[in-house]
Amino acid sequence: DRIIFLQNIWTKQVQPPAPISNISLIKPFVKHVTSAISPDLITLGKPLIGYDWVLPFKPGSKANLMSLNSTILLAYEHNTEIQFDEESQTPHFDYIDALETKENHKVWFIDGRSIIALDDVVIEHDLIGTGIWNISNYNQQLFSITNATYDIIKY
């Protein structure tokens, strides 16, 4: 009955560090798709994950998949500042692990600002709604923003 679009996040795990849900790529894609498919049939997916890469990135390496809550905890544990990339509308941070290897890491994830940016695309293009990937990992920001943005109808 409808199409759910979600940026392909699985391939990101084996690619160099990059934003998880890049709004600068999603906006033109949705604009193009809505020119061919009715917005009444389109749902925009929200990935509730983060990735932790070891730096420097080496071909064949794989980033660790993380819940959003664990990304925040990791930044706190390493006393690192979370940066925000305006173009992609996604947060990221760097840290050095405390193990013997002292490896550098780069973490990209989404947060409330990313969720709002995705919701803005849904509203701007009058899409039927959103879908959530990996809802089993509870995230308070998601539910607070969703409840404040949409009229939720239970059937």
mmCIF file of N, CA and C in Angstrom, residues 28-119:
data_model
loop_
_atom_site.group_PDB
_atom_site.id
_atom_site.type_symbol
_atom_site.label_atom_id
_atom_site.label_comp_id
_atom_site.label_asym_id
_atom_site.label_seq_id
_atom_site.Cartn_x
_atom_site.Cartn_y
_atom_site.Cartn_z
ATOM 1 N N PRO A 28 16.826 16.124 -1.881
ATOM 2 C CA PRO A 28 16.668 16.061 -3.336
ATOM 3 C C PRO A 28 16.112 14.720 -3.811
ATOM 4 N N PHE A 29 16.432 13.646 -3.097
ATOM 5 C CA PHE A 29 15.897 12.337 -3.456
ATOM 6 C C PHE A 29 14.371 12.328 -3.309
ATOM 7 N N VAL A 30 13.878 12.810 -2.184
ATOM 8 C CA VAL A 30 12.418 12.834 -1.953
ATOM 9 C C VAL A 30 11.744 13.761 -2.956
ATOM 10 N N LYS A 31 12.365 14.888 -3.267
ATOM 11 C CA LYS A 31 11.799 15.804 -4.264
ATOM 12 C C LYS A 31 11.658 15.098 -5.612
ATOM 13 N N HIS A 32 12.677 14.358 -5.994
ATOM 14 C CA HIS A 32 12.640 13.624 -7.256
ATOM 15 C C HIS A 32 11.567 12.521 -7.225
ATOM 16 N N VAL A 33 11.526 11.759 -6.155
ATOM 17 C CA VAL A 33 10.569 10.647 -6.055
ATOM 18 C C VAL A 33 9.132 11.146 -6.077
ATOM 19 N N THR A 34 8.860 12.267 -5.385
ATOM 20 C CA THR A 34 7.485 12.781 -5.350
ATOM 21 C C THR A 34 7.043 13.363 -6.689
ATOM 22 N N SER A 35 7.982 13.564 -7.595
ATOM 23 C CA SER A 35 7.592 14.001 -8.934
ATOM 24 C C SER A 35 7.062 12.828 -9.764
ATOM 25 N N ALA A 36 7.346 11.602 -9.319
ATOM 26 C CA ALA A 36 6.909 10.417 -10.058
ATOM 27 C C ALA A 36 5.900 9.563 -9.293
ATOM 28 N N ILE A 37 5.889 9.681 -7.952
ATOM 29 C CA ILE A 37 5.017 8.859 -7.102
ATOM 30 C C ILE A 37 4.243 9.791 -6.175
ATOM 31 N N SER A 38 2.980 9.497 -5.986
ATOM 32 C CA SER A 38 2.150 10.321 -5.111
ATOM 33 C C SER A 38 2.695 10.310 -3.681
ATOM 34 N N PRO A 39 2.782 11.495 -3.047
ATOM 35 C CA PRO A 39 3.229 11.557 -1.653
ATOM 36 C C PRO A 39 2.348 10.742 -0.707
ATOM 37 N N ASP A 40 1.101 10.475 -1.125
ATOM 38 C CA ASP A 40 0.186 9.657 -0.313
ATOM 39 C C ASP A 40 0.672 8.220 -0.161
ATOM 40 N N LEU A 41 1.660 7.837 -0.959
ATOM 41 C CA LEU A 41 2.169 6.467 -0.921
ATOM 42 C C LEU A 41 3.566 6.375 -0.312
ATOM 43 N N ILE A 42 4.120 7.511 0.104
ATOM 44 C CA ILE A 42 5.524 7.527 0.525
ATOM 45 C C ILE A 42 5.665 7.766 2.025
ATOM 46 N N THR A 43 6.450 6.914 2.643
ATOM 47 C CA THR A 43 6.817 7.035 4.051
ATOM 48 C C THR A 43 8.333 7.190 4.111
ATOM 49 N N LEU A 44 8.812 8.094 4.941
ATOM 50 C CA LEU A 44 10.244 8.312 5.094
ATOM 51 C C LEU A 44 10.724 7.636 6.371
ATOM 52 N N GLY A 45 11.712 6.768 6.223
ATOM 53 C CA GLY A 45 12.212 6.014 7.369
ATOM 54 C C GLY A 45 13.219 6.789 8.205
ATOM 55 N N LYS A 46 13.245 6.465 9.489
ATOM 56 C CA LYS A 46 14.200 7.056 10.435
ATOM 57 C C LYS A 46 15.035 5.927 11.029
ATOM 58 N N PRO A 47 16.341 5.941 10.776
ATOM 59 C CA PRO A 47 17.192 4.921 11.377
ATOM 60 C C PRO A 47 17.609 5.335 12.788
ATOM 61 N N LEU A 48 17.339 4.513 13.762
ATOM 62 C CA LEU A 48 17.678 4.844 15.144
ATOM 63 C C LEU A 48 18.971 4.146 15.546
ATOM 64 N N ILE A 49 20.054 4.514 14.872
ATOM 65 C CA ILE A 49 21.333 3.859 15.138
ATOM 66 C C ILE A 49 22.484 4.850 15.061
ATOM 67 N N GLY A 50 23.619 4.382 15.502
ATOM 68 C CA GLY A 50 24.870 5.095 15.336
ATOM 69 C C GLY A 50 25.928 4.099 14.910
ATOM 70 N N TYR A 51 27.003 4.604 14.345
ATOM 71 C CA TYR A 51 28.132 3.764 13.952
ATOM 72 C C TYR A 51 29.405 4.321 14.568
ATOM 73 N N ASP A 52 30.257 3.412 15.019
ATOM 74 C CA ASP A 52 31.543 3.742 15.626
ATOM 75 C C ASP A 52 32.650 3.131 14.766
ATOM 76 N N TRP A 53 33.432 4.009 14.095
ATOM 77 C CA TRP A 53 34.513 3.558 13.219
ATOM 78 C C TRP A 53 35.857 3.727 13.912
ATOM 79 N N VAL A 54 36.780 2.812 13.641
ATOM 80 C CA VAL A 54 38.175 2.975 14.048
ATOM 81 C C VAL A 54 38.873 3.765 12.948
ATOM 82 N N LEU A 55 39.685 4.746 13.368
ATOM 83 C CA LEU A 55 40.430 5.579 12.424
ATOM 84 C C LEU A 55 41.923 5.275 12.507
ATOM 85 N N PRO A 56 42.667 5.390 11.455
ATOM 86 C CA PRO A 56 42.169 5.702 10.121
ATOM 87 C C PRO A 56 41.382 4.523 9.554
ATOM 88 N N PHE A 57 40.398 4.839 8.733
ATOM 89 C CA PHE A 57 39.566 3.806 8.125
ATOM 90 C C PHE A 57 40.417 2.957 7.186
ATOM 91 N N LYS A 58 40.238 1.645 7.279
ATOM 92 C CA LYS A 58 40.954 0.719 6.402
ATOM 93 C C LYS A 58 39.931 -0.095 5.616
ATOM 94 N N PRO A 59 40.095 -0.184 4.294
ATOM 95 C CA PRO A 59 39.176 -1.023 3.510
ATOM 96 C C PRO A 59 39.103 -2.427 4.103
ATOM 97 N N GLY A 60 37.884 -2.931 4.212
ATOM 98 C CA GLY A 60 37.666 -4.244 4.806
ATOM 99 C C GLY A 60 37.303 -4.177 6.276
ATOM 100 N N SER A 61 37.508 -3.005 6.898
ATOM 101 C CA SER A 61 37.117 -2.869 8.307
ATOM 102 C C SER A 61 35.614 -2.605 8.385
ATOM 103 N N LYS A 62 35.081 -2.736 9.574
ATOM 104 C CA LYS A 62 33.640 -2.618 9.766
ATOM 105 C C LYS A 62 33.353 -1.791 11.020
ATOM 106 N N ALA A 63 32.473 -0.811 10.901
ATOM 107 C CA ALA A 63 32.080 0.008 12.043
ATOM 108 C C ALA A 63 31.179 -0.800 12.971
ATOM 109 N N ASN A 64 31.221 -0.461 14.255
ATOM 110 C CA ASN A 64 30.333 -1.092 15.231
ATOM 111 C C ASN A 64 28.989 -0.377 15.235
ATOM 112 N N LEU A 65 27.919 -1.149 15.185
ATOM 113 C CA LEU A 65 26.561 -0.625 15.247
ATOM 114 C C LEU A 65 26.217 -0.326 16.708
ATOM 115 N N MET A 66 25.585 0.826 16.959
ATOM 116 C CA MET A 66 25.260 1.239 18.317
ATOM 117 C C MET A 66 23.841 1.778 18.402
ATOM 118 N N SER A 67 23.237 1.639 19.575
ATOM 119 C CA SER A 67 21.953 2.296 19.815
ATOM 120 C C SER A 67 22.223 3.786 20.036
ATOM 121 N N LEU A 68 21.201 4.611 19.873
ATOM 122 C CA LEU A 68 21.383 6.049 20.072
ATOM 123 C C LEU A 68 21.749 6.362 21.518
ATOM 124 N N ASN A 69 21.120 5.680 22.449
ATOM 125 C CA ASN A 69 21.428 5.924 23.852
ATOM 126 C C ASN A 69 22.870 5.556 24.177
ATOM 127 N N SER A 70 23.387 4.483 23.582
ATOM 128 C CA SER A 70 24.765 4.094 23.860
ATOM 129 C C SER A 70 25.770 5.062 23.234
ATOM 130 N N THR A 71 25.394 5.749 22.141
ATOM 131 C CA THR A 71 26.307 6.748 21.574
ATOM 132 C C THR A 71 26.471 7.920 22.538
ATOM 133 N N ILE A 72 25.378 8.358 23.131
ATOM 134 C CA ILE A 72 25.429 9.466 24.091
ATOM 135 C C ILE A 72 26.258 9.063 25.317
ATOM 136 N N LEU A 73 26.038 7.858 25.791
ATOM 137 C CA LEU A 73 26.787 7.358 26.942
ATOM 138 C C LEU A 73 28.282 7.275 26.627
ATOM 139 N N LEU A 74 28.616 6.818 25.424
ATOM 140 C CA LEU A 74 30.017 6.718 25.013
ATOM 141 C C LEU A 74 30.681 8.096 24.982
ATOM 142 N N ALA A 75 29.990 9.090 24.437
ATOM 143 C CA ALA A 75 30.534 10.456 24.418
ATOM 144 C C ALA A 75 30.748 10.965 25.840
ATOM 145 N N TYR A 76 29.800 10.680 26.712
ATOM 146 C CA TYR A 76 29.910 11.093 28.117
ATOM 147 C C TYR A 76 31.094 10.400 28.796
ATOM 148 N N GLU A 77 31.216 9.101 28.600
ATOM 149 C CA GLU A 77 32.301 8.337 29.229
ATOM 150 C C GLU A 77 33.684 8.820 28.789
ATOM 151 N N HIS A 78 33.788 9.297 27.556
ATOM 152 C CA HIS A 78 35.071 9.773 27.037
ATOM 153 C C HIS A 78 35.217 11.290 27.151
ATOM 154 N N ASN A 79 34.231 11.924 27.801
ATOM 155 C CA ASN A 79 34.265 13.363 28.031
ATOM 156 C C ASN A 79 34.597 14.127 26.743
ATOM 157 N N THR A 80 33.903 13.737 25.678
ATOM 158 C CA THR A 80 34.144 14.357 24.382
ATOM 159 C C THR A 80 32.953 15.217 23.970
ATOM 160 N N GLU A 81 33.229 16.265 23.237
ATOM 161 C CA GLU A 81 32.180 17.162 22.792
ATOM 162 C C GLU A 81 31.506 16.604 21.542
ATOM 163 N N ILE A 82 30.195 16.616 21.550
ATOM 164 C CA ILE A 82 29.436 16.186 20.380
ATOM 165 C C ILE A 82 29.323 17.376 19.430
ATOM 166 N N GLN A 83 29.763 17.164 18.195
ATOM 167 C CA GLN A 83 29.695 18.181 17.148
ATOM 168 C C GLN A 83 28.409 17.968 16.342
ATOM 169 N N PHE A 84 27.998 18.980 15.598
ATOM 170 C CA PHE A 84 26.810 18.840 14.751
ATOM 171 C C PHE A 84 27.121 19.349 13.358
ATOM 172 N N ASP A 85 26.895 18.497 12.367
ATOM 173 C CA ASP A 85 27.132 18.852 10.977
ATOM 174 C C ASP A 85 25.847 19.447 10.400
ATOM 175 N N GLU A 86 25.871 20.738 10.100
ATOM 176 C CA GLU A 86 24.673 21.432 9.617
ATOM 177 C C GLU A 86 24.189 20.897 8.271
ATOM 178 N N GLU A 87 25.115 20.574 7.380
ATOM 179 C CA GLU A 87 24.721 20.118 6.044
ATOM 180 C C GLU A 87 23.932 18.809 6.103
ATOM 181 N N SER A 88 24.414 17.845 6.870
ATOM 182 C CA SER A 88 23.743 16.545 6.945
ATOM 183 C C SER A 88 22.692 16.496 8.047
ATOM 184 N N GLN A 89 22.731 17.472 8.968
ATOM 185 C CA GLN A 89 21.835 17.523 10.122
ATOM 186 C C GLN A 89 22.026 16.308 11.030
ATOM 187 N N THR A 90 23.294 15.933 11.227
ATOM 188 C CA THR A 90 23.614 14.791 12.083
ATOM 189 C C THR A 90 24.782 15.107 13.023
ATOM 190 N N PRO A 91 24.731 14.535 14.228
ATOM 191 C CA PRO A 91 25.816 14.728 15.188
ATOM 192 C C PRO A 91 26.919 13.685 15.011
ATOM 193 N N HIS A 92 28.083 14.040 15.530
ATOM 194 C CA HIS A 92 29.234 13.129 15.486
ATOM 195 C C HIS A 92 30.222 13.538 16.561
ATOM 196 N N PHE A 93 31.112 12.618 16.910
ATOM 197 C CA PHE A 93 32.185 12.942 17.840
ATOM 198 C C PHE A 93 33.353 11.989 17.621
ATOM 199 N N ASP A 94 34.502 12.410 18.144
ATOM 200 C CA ASP A 94 35.717 11.613 18.080
ATOM 201 C C ASP A 94 36.135 11.263 19.497
ATOM 202 N N TYR A 95 36.798 10.126 19.650
ATOM 203 C CA TYR A 95 37.366 9.768 20.946
ATOM 204 C C TYR A 95 38.524 8.804 20.730
ATOM 205 N N ILE A 96 39.331 8.647 21.767
ATOM 206 C CA ILE A 96 40.423 7.672 21.764
ATOM 207 C C ILE A 96 40.079 6.629 22.811
ATOM 208 N N ASP A 97 40.115 5.342 22.408
ATOM 209 C CA ASP A 97 39.753 4.315 23.377
ATOM 210 C C ASP A 97 40.833 4.189 24.459
ATOM 211 N N ALA A 98 40.437 3.673 25.582
ATOM 212 C CA ALA A 98 41.337 3.575 26.733
ATOM 213 C C ALA A 98 42.123 2.267 26.747
ATOM 214 N N LEU A 99 41.959 1.439 25.757
ATOM 215 C CA LEU A 99 42.663 0.164 25.708
ATOM 216 C C LEU A 99 44.118 0.381 25.323
ATOM 217 N N GLU A 100 44.881 -0.681 25.345
ATOM 218 C CA GLU A 100 46.305 -0.609 24.994
ATOM 219 C C GLU A 100 46.530 -0.038 23.595
ATOM 220 N N THR A 101 45.580 -0.301 22.696
ATOM 221 C CA THR A 101 45.747 0.131 21.302
ATOM 222 C C THR A 101 45.651 1.635 21.128
ATOM 223 N N LYS A 102 44.928 2.321 22.017
ATOM 224 C CA LYS A 102 44.735 3.777 21.938
ATOM 225 C C LYS A 102 44.261 4.201 20.546
ATOM 226 N N GLU A 103 43.316 3.454 20.008
ATOM 227 C CA GLU A 103 42.811 3.736 18.661
ATOM 228 C C GLU A 103 41.919 4.976 18.663
ATOM 229 N N ASN A 104 42.001 5.730 17.574
ATOM 230 C CA ASN A 104 41.098 6.853 17.363
ATOM 231 C C ASN A 104 39.791 6.314 16.797
ATOM 232 N N HIS A 105 38.697 6.941 17.203
ATOM 233 C CA HIS A 105 37.371 6.527 16.747
ATOM 234 C C HIS A 105 36.589 7.738 16.262
ATOM 235 N N LYS A 106 35.677 7.490 15.338
ATOM 236 C CA LYS A 106 34.724 8.489 14.852
ATOM 237 C C LYS A 106 33.336 7.868 14.969
ATOM 238 N N VAL A 107 32.412 8.574 15.606
ATOM 239 C CA VAL A 107 31.042 8.095 15.783
ATOM 240 C C VAL A 107 30.084 9.077 15.115
ATOM 241 N N TRP A 108 29.233 8.559 14.234
ATOM 242 C CA TRP A 108 28.137 9.329 13.637
ATOM 243 C C TRP A 108 26.842 8.684 14.108
ATOM 244 N N PHE A 109 25.832 9.501 14.379
ATOM 245 C CA PHE A 109 24.538 8.987 14.827
ATOM 246 C C PHE A 109 23.469 10.022 14.499
ATOM 247 N N ILE A 110 22.252 9.778 14.911
ATOM 248 C CA ILE A 110 21.212 10.798 14.764
ATOM 249 C C ILE A 110 20.725 11.189 16.152
ATOM 250 N N ASP A 111 20.143 12.366 16.239
ATOM 251 C CA ASP A 111 19.572 12.830 17.502
ATOM 252 C C ASP A 111 18.272 13.574 17.214
ATOM 253 N N GLY A 112 17.783 14.288 18.190
ATOM 254 C CA GLY A 112 16.519 15.009 18.024
ATOM 255 C C GLY A 112 16.523 15.972 16.851
ATOM 256 N N ARG A 113 17.648 16.631 16.619
ATOM 257 C CA ARG A 113 17.740 17.572 15.495
ATOM 258 C C ARG A 113 17.624 16.841 14.164
ATOM 259 N N SER A 114 18.221 15.655 14.079
ATOM 260 C CA SER A 114 18.135 14.840 12.857
ATOM 261 C C SER A 114 16.700 14.378 12.632
ATOM 262 N N ILE A 115 16.048 13.988 13.714
ATOM 263 C CA ILE A 115 14.658 13.528 13.640
ATOM 264 C C ILE A 115 13.757 14.665 13.162
ATOM 265 N N ILE A 116 13.970 15.866 13.693
ATOM 266 C CA ILE A 116 13.181 17.032 13.257
ATOM 267 C C ILE A 116 13.434 17.324 11.777
ATOM 268 N N ALA A 117 14.688 17.226 11.331
ATOM 269 C CA ALA A 117 15.008 17.475 9.918
ATOM 270 C C ALA A 117 14.283 16.479 9.014
ATOM 271 N N LEU A 118 14.227 15.214 9.430
ATOM 272 C CA LEU A 118 13.495 14.211 8.644
ATOM 273 C C LEU A 118 11.997 14.500 8.663
ATOM 274 N N ASP A 119 11.467 14.886 9.826
ATOM 275 C CA ASP A 119 10.044 15.243 9.913
ATOM 276 C C ASP A 119 9.728 16.447 9.027
#
